[in-house]
Amino acid sequence: MAYFSPDYSPKKGGGQRKLGIPTVLDRVAQQVVKHHLEKVVEPKFHSSSYGYRPKRNAHQALEQANSNTYNHDFAIDLDIKGFFDNIDHELLMKAVAHYCQEKWVLMYVERWLKAGIMQQDGKQLATLTGTPQGGVISPLLANIFLHVVFDNWMAKHHPEKPFERYADDIVVHCKTEKQALYMLRQIQKRMQTCKLKLHPEKTKIVNVRGFSEKKYPKGYDFLGFTIRPSSYKHPNKSEVKTIPSLFVSRKSKSSILAKFRELQIHKKRKTLEEVAKDLNPMIRGIINYYHKFRKSDMREIWWQLNIRLLKWVKWEKGLYKKASVTYLRTRYKENPRLFAHWSLVCP
């Protein structure tokens, strides 16, 4: 029993994350164990855990984070260094055994953790720590581990401190700078006890109000959005209030634009309808996720996409810029829903 040679996916903070791809038989077996184990642990999971759980999603986590940020001046943006690669197998097995005593489940989980990875040259690479991402059961095992390491620990020792966790993305909220500094020290100790480390550069205290002697960052990124202060003036009053708001993060915008560049739309030798058919699933996915909170932030993204469509017209039709604009606007008038984003930003 082994995982196929790993692929790699980019990490949000740079670098690459190893993805272990399980065999077909292992995927089926993992699905069976996941279904059984999920029924046992799901009712016990913390209400502030949102990642990879039934009927829970990133939008709920973002709404809760924004609400908690509104009521707390400070936040701790936690980054666990190499979390998925550094989960201790012995501690993870203890966590699983705490909630599920069936021997067959424990046997399979332990075998998958220690299965190793079959490399392209036929050699087997041992896995001494971590859960191989790409496995069906890996997100559930990670949730079980962090429920014990963090969620349950917070509920027992710091129940007054709200937090949101989506997989290994965690934000903790505090009323004061003193509380934030204390909580960060406590969390660091807890992680060390559980053989994990906080990333010293990426973990940070954030002051969302800006009222303190020491200068802290005023915003933090969470699940593709930035939560930071925003000035708000009541229409019938002269006072200006500063409240935390959700904005599409710069990293998310850069990532989307990079994806548009990778697609090389202008080189597609297809009809405009075929180009739309290729792009619309991705466009709708972006709209469904990012337009939930900040539709206006995405106008520049759709404007950039329209520029790339203009470039396609120039290449495919052999037209100059002005004629390309006229062509695309004519097609828009004929079918304003041809591209999913045209109802938001016309060409």
Short mmCIF file of C-alpha atoms in Angstrom, two decimals:
data_model
loop_
_atom_site.label_atom_id
_atom_site.label_comp_id
_atom_site.label_asym_id
_atom_site.label_seq_id
_atom_site.Cartn_x
_atom_site.Cartn_y
_atom_site.Cartn_z
CA MET A 1 0.00 0.00 0.00
CA ALA A 2 1.66 3.21 -1.15
CA TYR A 3 0.93 6.57 -2.70
CA PHE A 4 1.89 7.33 -6.27
CA SER A 5 4.75 9.72 -6.97
CA PRO A 6 3.77 13.13 -5.61
CA ASP A 7 2.65 16.13 -7.59
CA TYR A 8 3.22 19.61 -6.20
CA SER A 9 0.86 22.53 -5.70
CA PRO A 10 1.89 26.10 -4.85
CA LYS A 11 1.47 27.22 -1.24
CA LYS A 12 -0.29 30.52 -0.59
CA GLY A 13 2.83 31.87 1.11
CA GLY A 14 5.25 30.63 -1.54
CA GLY A 15 6.99 27.33 -2.07
CA GLN A 16 5.35 24.05 -3.00
CA ARG A 17 3.20 21.54 -1.15
CA LYS A 18 3.62 17.83 -1.84
CA LEU A 19 0.46 16.05 -2.97
CA GLY A 20 0.46 12.28 -2.47
CA ILE A 21 -1.95 10.67 -4.93
CA PRO A 22 -3.37 7.40 -3.51
CA THR A 23 -4.03 4.31 -5.59
CA VAL A 24 -7.58 3.68 -6.82
CA LEU A 25 -8.18 0.92 -4.26
CA ASP A 26 -6.90 3.13 -1.46
CA ARG A 27 -9.20 5.96 -2.54
CA VAL A 28 -12.21 3.65 -2.27
CA ALA A 29 -11.09 2.34 1.13
CA GLN A 30 -10.39 5.86 2.38
CA GLN A 31 -13.88 6.96 1.37
CA VAL A 32 -15.40 4.11 3.42
CA VAL A 33 -13.31 4.95 6.50
CA LYS A 34 -13.97 8.68 6.06
CA HIS A 35 -17.72 8.12 5.94
CA HIS A 36 -17.62 6.03 9.12
CA LEU A 37 -15.21 8.28 11.01
CA GLU A 38 -17.00 11.49 10.01
CA LYS A 39 -20.25 10.31 11.58
CA VAL A 40 -18.40 9.79 14.87
CA VAL A 41 -16.37 13.01 15.06
CA GLU A 42 -18.52 15.55 13.24
CA PRO A 43 -20.95 16.16 16.16
CA LYS A 44 -17.97 16.75 18.46
CA PHE A 45 -16.22 19.34 16.29
CA HIS A 46 -16.14 22.98 17.42
CA SER A 47 -18.67 25.42 15.97
CA SER A 48 -15.81 27.74 14.92
CA SER A 49 -14.27 25.09 12.64
CA TYR A 50 -15.44 25.55 9.04
CA GLY A 51 -13.07 23.75 6.69
CA TYR A 52 -13.92 20.48 4.93
CA ARG A 53 -17.07 19.89 6.97
CA PRO A 54 -20.62 19.11 5.82
CA LYS A 55 -22.88 22.20 5.54
CA ARG A 56 -19.99 24.53 6.40
CA ASN A 57 -18.01 26.74 4.07
CA ALA A 58 -15.51 29.58 3.73
CA HIS A 59 -18.23 32.25 3.44
CA GLN A 60 -19.51 31.34 6.90
CA ALA A 61 -15.98 31.57 8.30
CA LEU A 62 -15.49 34.99 6.69
CA GLU A 63 -18.79 36.31 8.03
CA GLN A 64 -17.87 35.18 11.54
CA ALA A 65 -14.35 36.62 11.24
CA ASN A 66 -15.72 39.99 10.16
CA SER A 67 -18.25 39.98 12.99
CA ASN A 68 -15.64 39.09 15.61
CA THR A 69 -13.23 41.68 14.22
CA TYR A 70 -15.94 44.32 14.63
CA ASN A 71 -16.16 43.54 18.36
CA HIS A 72 -12.44 43.04 19.04
CA ASP A 73 -9.66 45.56 18.42
CA PHE A 74 -6.92 42.95 18.02
CA ALA A 75 -6.56 39.72 16.08
CA ILE A 76 -3.86 37.05 15.91
CA ASP A 77 -3.27 35.76 12.39
CA LEU A 78 -1.78 32.29 12.93
CA ASP A 79 0.38 30.41 10.46
CA ILE A 80 1.42 26.88 11.43
CA LYS A 81 4.74 26.15 9.76
CA GLY A 82 4.39 23.24 7.31
CA PHE A 83 1.31 21.94 9.11
CA PHE A 84 0.30 19.10 6.80
CA ASP A 85 3.90 17.90 6.49
CA ASN A 86 4.66 17.98 10.22
CA ILE A 87 1.70 16.30 11.91
CA ASP A 88 3.14 13.79 14.36
CA HIS A 89 1.80 10.32 13.54
CA GLU A 90 1.75 9.08 17.13
CA LEU A 91 -0.20 12.12 18.37
CA LEU A 92 -2.59 11.90 15.43
CA MET A 93 -3.30 8.23 16.12
CA LYS A 94 -4.01 9.08 19.78
CA ALA A 95 -6.45 11.77 18.64
CA VAL A 96 -8.25 9.39 16.26
CA ALA A 97 -8.34 6.63 18.91
CA HIS A 98 -9.85 9.06 21.42
CA TYR A 99 -12.97 9.39 19.28
CA CYS A 100 -13.06 6.05 17.49
CA GLN A 101 -12.06 2.70 19.02
CA GLU A 102 -12.86 0.39 16.10
CA LYS A 103 -9.68 -1.56 15.40
CA TRP A 104 -10.25 -1.79 11.64
CA VAL A 105 -10.48 2.01 11.34
CA LEU A 106 -7.32 2.57 13.40
CA MET A 107 -5.48 -0.11 11.43
CA TYR A 108 -6.28 1.49 8.07
CA VAL A 109 -5.47 5.02 9.22
CA GLU A 110 -2.10 3.93 10.59
CA ARG A 111 -1.27 2.02 7.42
CA TRP A 112 -2.08 5.03 5.24
CA LEU A 113 0.05 7.33 7.36
CA LYS A 114 3.04 5.01 7.16
CA ALA A 115 2.50 3.78 3.61
CA GLY A 116 5.16 6.01 2.10
CA ILE A 117 5.27 7.36 -1.44
CA MET A 118 6.23 5.36 -4.51
CA GLN A 119 8.54 7.55 -6.59
CA GLN A 120 8.86 7.53 -10.36
CA ASP A 121 12.07 5.50 -10.19
CA GLY A 122 10.26 2.76 -8.24
CA LYS A 123 11.83 3.57 -4.88
CA GLN A 124 9.57 3.99 -1.88
CA LEU A 125 9.96 7.16 0.19
CA ALA A 126 9.07 6.73 3.86
CA THR A 127 6.72 9.27 5.45
CA LEU A 128 7.61 9.75 9.11
CA THR A 129 5.35 12.74 9.76
CA GLY A 130 2.42 14.48 8.10
CA THR A 131 -0.64 13.44 6.15
CA PRO A 132 -0.26 13.09 2.37
CA GLN A 133 -2.44 15.81 0.85
CA GLY A 134 -4.43 14.49 -2.05
CA GLY A 135 -5.84 11.61 -0.03
CA VAL A 136 -9.61 11.45 0.47
CA ILE A 137 -9.29 11.16 4.23
CA SER A 138 -6.45 13.67 4.78
CA PRO A 139 -8.62 16.78 5.45
CA LEU A 140 -10.67 14.87 8.03
CA LEU A 141 -7.53 13.60 9.81
CA ALA A 142 -6.15 17.16 9.85
CA ASN A 143 -9.43 18.42 11.34
CA ILE A 144 -9.36 15.75 14.05
CA PHE A 145 -5.78 16.64 14.93
CA LEU A 146 -6.39 20.40 15.10
CA HIS A 147 -9.62 19.87 17.01
CA VAL A 148 -7.57 18.28 19.79
CA VAL A 149 -4.52 20.52 19.44
CA PHE A 150 -6.34 23.83 19.09
CA ASP A 151 -10.17 23.94 19.05
CA ASN A 152 -10.81 21.82 22.13
CA TRP A 153 -7.86 23.39 23.94
CA MET A 154 -9.27 26.88 23.28
CA ALA A 155 -12.73 25.81 24.46
CA LYS A 156 -11.30 24.44 27.73
CA HIS A 157 -8.68 27.06 28.57
CA HIS A 158 -9.74 30.24 26.73
CA PRO A 159 -13.49 29.98 26.07
CA GLU A 160 -13.88 33.78 26.11
CA LYS A 161 -11.60 34.20 23.06
CA PRO A 162 -13.48 33.74 19.78
CA PHE A 163 -11.70 32.29 16.76
CA GLU A 164 -12.26 30.96 13.27
CA ARG A 165 -10.47 27.97 11.80
CA TYR A 166 -10.64 26.78 8.22
CA ALA A 167 -8.30 23.77 7.99
CA ASP A 168 -4.97 25.25 9.17
CA ASP A 169 -5.99 28.90 8.58
CA ILE A 170 -6.72 30.32 12.05
CA VAL A 171 -7.62 33.76 13.41
CA VAL A 172 -8.01 34.47 17.15
CA HIS A 173 -9.68 37.68 18.41
CA CYS A 174 -8.74 39.71 21.50
CA LYS A 175 -10.03 42.90 23.10
CA THR A 176 -6.65 44.41 24.02
CA GLU A 177 -2.99 44.36 23.04
CA LYS A 178 -2.11 42.75 26.37
CA GLN A 179 -4.57 39.91 25.75
CA ALA A 180 -3.21 39.38 22.22
CA LEU A 181 0.40 39.17 23.41
CA TYR A 182 -0.56 36.75 26.18
CA MET A 183 -2.64 34.55 23.86
CA LEU A 184 0.13 34.38 21.27
CA ARG A 185 2.57 33.12 23.93
CA GLN A 186 0.07 30.51 25.12
CA ILE A 187 -0.64 29.30 21.60
CA GLN A 188 3.08 29.05 20.84
CA LYS A 189 3.55 26.86 23.92
CA ARG A 190 0.59 24.70 22.95
CA MET A 191 1.91 24.17 19.43
CA GLN A 192 5.35 23.21 20.74
CA THR A 193 3.77 20.70 23.11
CA CYS A 194 2.03 19.12 20.11
CA LYS A 195 5.23 19.12 18.01
CA LEU A 196 4.17 22.00 15.76
CA LYS A 197 5.63 25.47 15.27
CA LEU A 198 4.15 28.84 14.39
CA HIS A 199 5.84 30.53 11.45
CA PRO A 200 7.78 33.42 13.08
CA GLU A 201 7.34 35.80 10.14
CA LYS A 202 3.85 34.94 8.93
CA THR A 203 2.20 34.76 12.35
CA LYS A 204 1.32 38.27 13.47
CA ILE A 205 -0.77 40.40 15.80
CA VAL A 206 -3.10 42.78 13.97
CA ASN A 207 -4.60 45.99 15.34
CA VAL A 208 -7.76 46.56 13.31
CA ARG A 209 -8.49 49.90 15.00
CA GLY A 210 -5.00 51.37 15.01
CA PHE A 211 -5.19 52.68 18.58
CA SER A 212 -1.97 51.57 20.30
CA GLU A 213 1.53 52.91 20.94
CA LYS A 214 3.18 50.07 19.02
CA LYS A 215 2.55 49.90 15.30
CA TYR A 216 0.84 46.69 14.25
CA PRO A 217 -0.52 45.72 10.83
CA LYS A 218 -4.09 47.02 10.48
CA GLY A 219 -5.45 44.14 8.47
CA TYR A 220 -5.07 40.41 7.86
CA ASP A 221 -5.73 38.04 4.98
CA PHE A 222 -8.17 35.21 5.47
CA LEU A 223 -9.52 32.82 2.82
CA GLY A 224 -8.85 35.11 -0.12
CA PHE A 225 -10.07 38.31 1.53
CA THR A 226 -8.43 41.07 3.56
CA ILE A 227 -10.20 42.25 6.70
CA ARG A 228 -9.08 45.80 7.47
CA PRO A 229 -10.45 49.13 8.74
CA SER A 230 -12.78 51.10 6.51
CA SER A 231 -14.08 54.64 7.09
CA TYR A 232 -17.84 54.97 7.14
CA LYS A 233 -19.83 58.20 7.33
CA HIS A 234 -23.47 58.08 8.38
CA PRO A 235 -25.61 59.83 5.72
CA ASN A 236 -27.44 61.92 8.34
CA LYS A 237 -24.51 62.58 10.68
CA SER A 238 -21.16 64.31 10.39
CA GLU A 239 -19.15 61.75 12.36
CA VAL A 240 -16.93 59.26 10.57
CA LYS A 241 -16.68 55.75 11.97
CA THR A 242 -13.92 53.23 11.40
CA ILE A 243 -15.25 49.71 11.05
CA PRO A 244 -13.61 46.49 9.81
CA SER A 245 -14.67 45.42 6.33
CA LEU A 246 -13.99 42.61 3.90
CA PHE A 247 -12.00 43.34 0.74
CA VAL A 248 -10.78 40.98 -1.96
CA SER A 249 -7.09 40.50 -1.10
CA ARG A 250 -4.29 41.66 -3.37
CA LYS A 251 -2.96 38.10 -3.47
CA SER A 252 -6.32 36.83 -4.74
CA LYS A 253 -6.48 39.47 -7.46
CA SER A 254 -2.91 38.74 -8.54
CA SER A 255 -3.65 35.01 -8.59
CA ILE A 256 -6.75 35.47 -10.77
CA LEU A 257 -4.94 37.76 -13.21
CA ALA A 258 -2.03 35.30 -13.37
CA LYS A 259 -4.51 32.57 -14.28
CA PHE A 260 -5.90 34.73 -17.09
CA ARG A 261 -2.36 35.20 -18.42
CA GLU A 262 -1.64 31.47 -18.26
CA LEU A 263 -4.72 30.71 -20.36
CA GLN A 264 -3.32 32.79 -23.26
CA ILE A 265 -6.82 33.59 -24.43
CA HIS A 266 -5.58 35.58 -27.43
CA LYS A 267 -3.97 32.44 -28.90
CA LYS A 268 -7.14 30.32 -28.86
CA ARG A 269 -8.10 29.48 -32.44
CA LYS A 270 -11.78 29.09 -31.67
CA THR A 271 -15.03 30.98 -32.15
CA LEU A 272 -16.03 33.52 -29.50
CA GLU A 273 -18.79 31.13 -28.39
CA GLU A 274 -16.24 28.36 -27.87
CA VAL A 275 -13.96 30.70 -25.93
CA ALA A 276 -16.92 31.65 -23.72
CA LYS A 277 -17.75 27.97 -23.14
CA ASP A 278 -14.16 27.35 -22.03
CA LEU A 279 -13.97 30.36 -19.70
CA ASN A 280 -17.45 30.57 -18.17
CA PRO A 281 -17.08 27.75 -15.58
CA MET A 282 -14.00 29.50 -14.14
CA ILE A 283 -15.66 32.94 -14.33
CA ARG A 284 -18.78 31.70 -12.52
CA GLY A 285 -16.64 30.09 -9.82
CA ILE A 286 -14.84 33.40 -9.21
CA ILE A 287 -18.14 35.30 -9.15
CA ASN A 288 -19.79 32.83 -6.76
CA TYR A 289 -16.91 33.11 -4.29
CA TYR A 290 -15.72 36.72 -4.39
CA HIS A 291 -18.96 38.55 -5.21
CA LYS A 292 -20.53 37.34 -1.99
CA PHE A 293 -18.93 40.21 -0.05
CA ARG A 294 -17.18 42.65 -2.36
CA LYS A 295 -18.59 42.81 -5.89
CA SER A 296 -17.12 46.28 -6.53
CA ASP A 297 -13.57 45.03 -5.86
CA MET A 298 -13.82 42.72 -8.85
CA ARG A 299 -14.56 45.33 -11.52
CA GLU A 300 -10.86 45.73 -12.35
CA ILE A 301 -10.57 41.93 -12.75
CA TRP A 302 -13.40 41.79 -15.29
CA TRP A 303 -12.05 44.85 -17.05
CA GLN A 304 -8.71 43.07 -17.45
CA LEU A 305 -10.48 39.99 -18.80
CA ASN A 306 -12.29 42.14 -21.38
CA ILE A 307 -8.91 43.53 -22.47
CA ARG A 308 -7.72 39.97 -23.06
CA LEU A 309 -10.85 39.25 -25.09
CA LEU A 310 -10.09 42.36 -27.17
CA LYS A 311 -6.63 40.95 -27.79
CA TRP A 312 -8.26 37.72 -28.99
CA VAL A 313 -10.39 39.71 -31.45
CA LYS A 314 -7.29 41.50 -32.79
CA TRP A 315 -5.45 38.20 -33.31
CA GLU A 316 -8.35 36.12 -34.58
CA LYS A 317 -10.08 38.73 -36.75
CA GLY A 318 -7.04 40.76 -37.76
CA LEU A 319 -8.64 44.01 -36.62
CA TYR A 320 -7.13 47.17 -35.18
CA LYS A 321 -7.95 48.31 -31.65
CA LYS A 322 -10.93 50.54 -32.48
CA ALA A 323 -12.48 47.96 -34.80
CA SER A 324 -11.89 45.24 -32.18
CA VAL A 325 -13.78 47.27 -29.57
CA THR A 326 -16.66 47.78 -32.01
CA TYR A 327 -16.76 44.04 -32.81
CA LEU A 328 -16.80 42.98 -29.15
CA ARG A 329 -19.48 45.53 -28.23
CA THR A 330 -21.62 44.37 -31.14
CA ARG A 331 -21.36 40.78 -29.89
CA TYR A 332 -22.24 42.00 -26.40
CA LYS A 333 -25.42 43.70 -27.69
CA GLU A 334 -26.36 40.51 -29.55
CA ASN A 335 -25.86 38.33 -26.46
CA PRO A 336 -25.05 40.22 -23.22
CA ARG A 337 -24.81 36.90 -21.34
CA LEU A 338 -22.33 35.22 -23.67
CA PHE A 339 -19.62 35.63 -21.02
CA ALA A 340 -20.73 35.25 -17.40
CA HIS A 341 -19.07 38.51 -16.35
CA TRP A 342 -20.63 40.65 -19.11
CA SER A 343 -23.71 41.23 -16.99
CA LEU A 344 -21.37 42.94 -14.50
CA VAL A 345 -18.82 44.75 -16.70
CA CYS A 346 -19.64 45.19 -20.37
CA PRO A 347 -16.80 45.33 -22.93
#
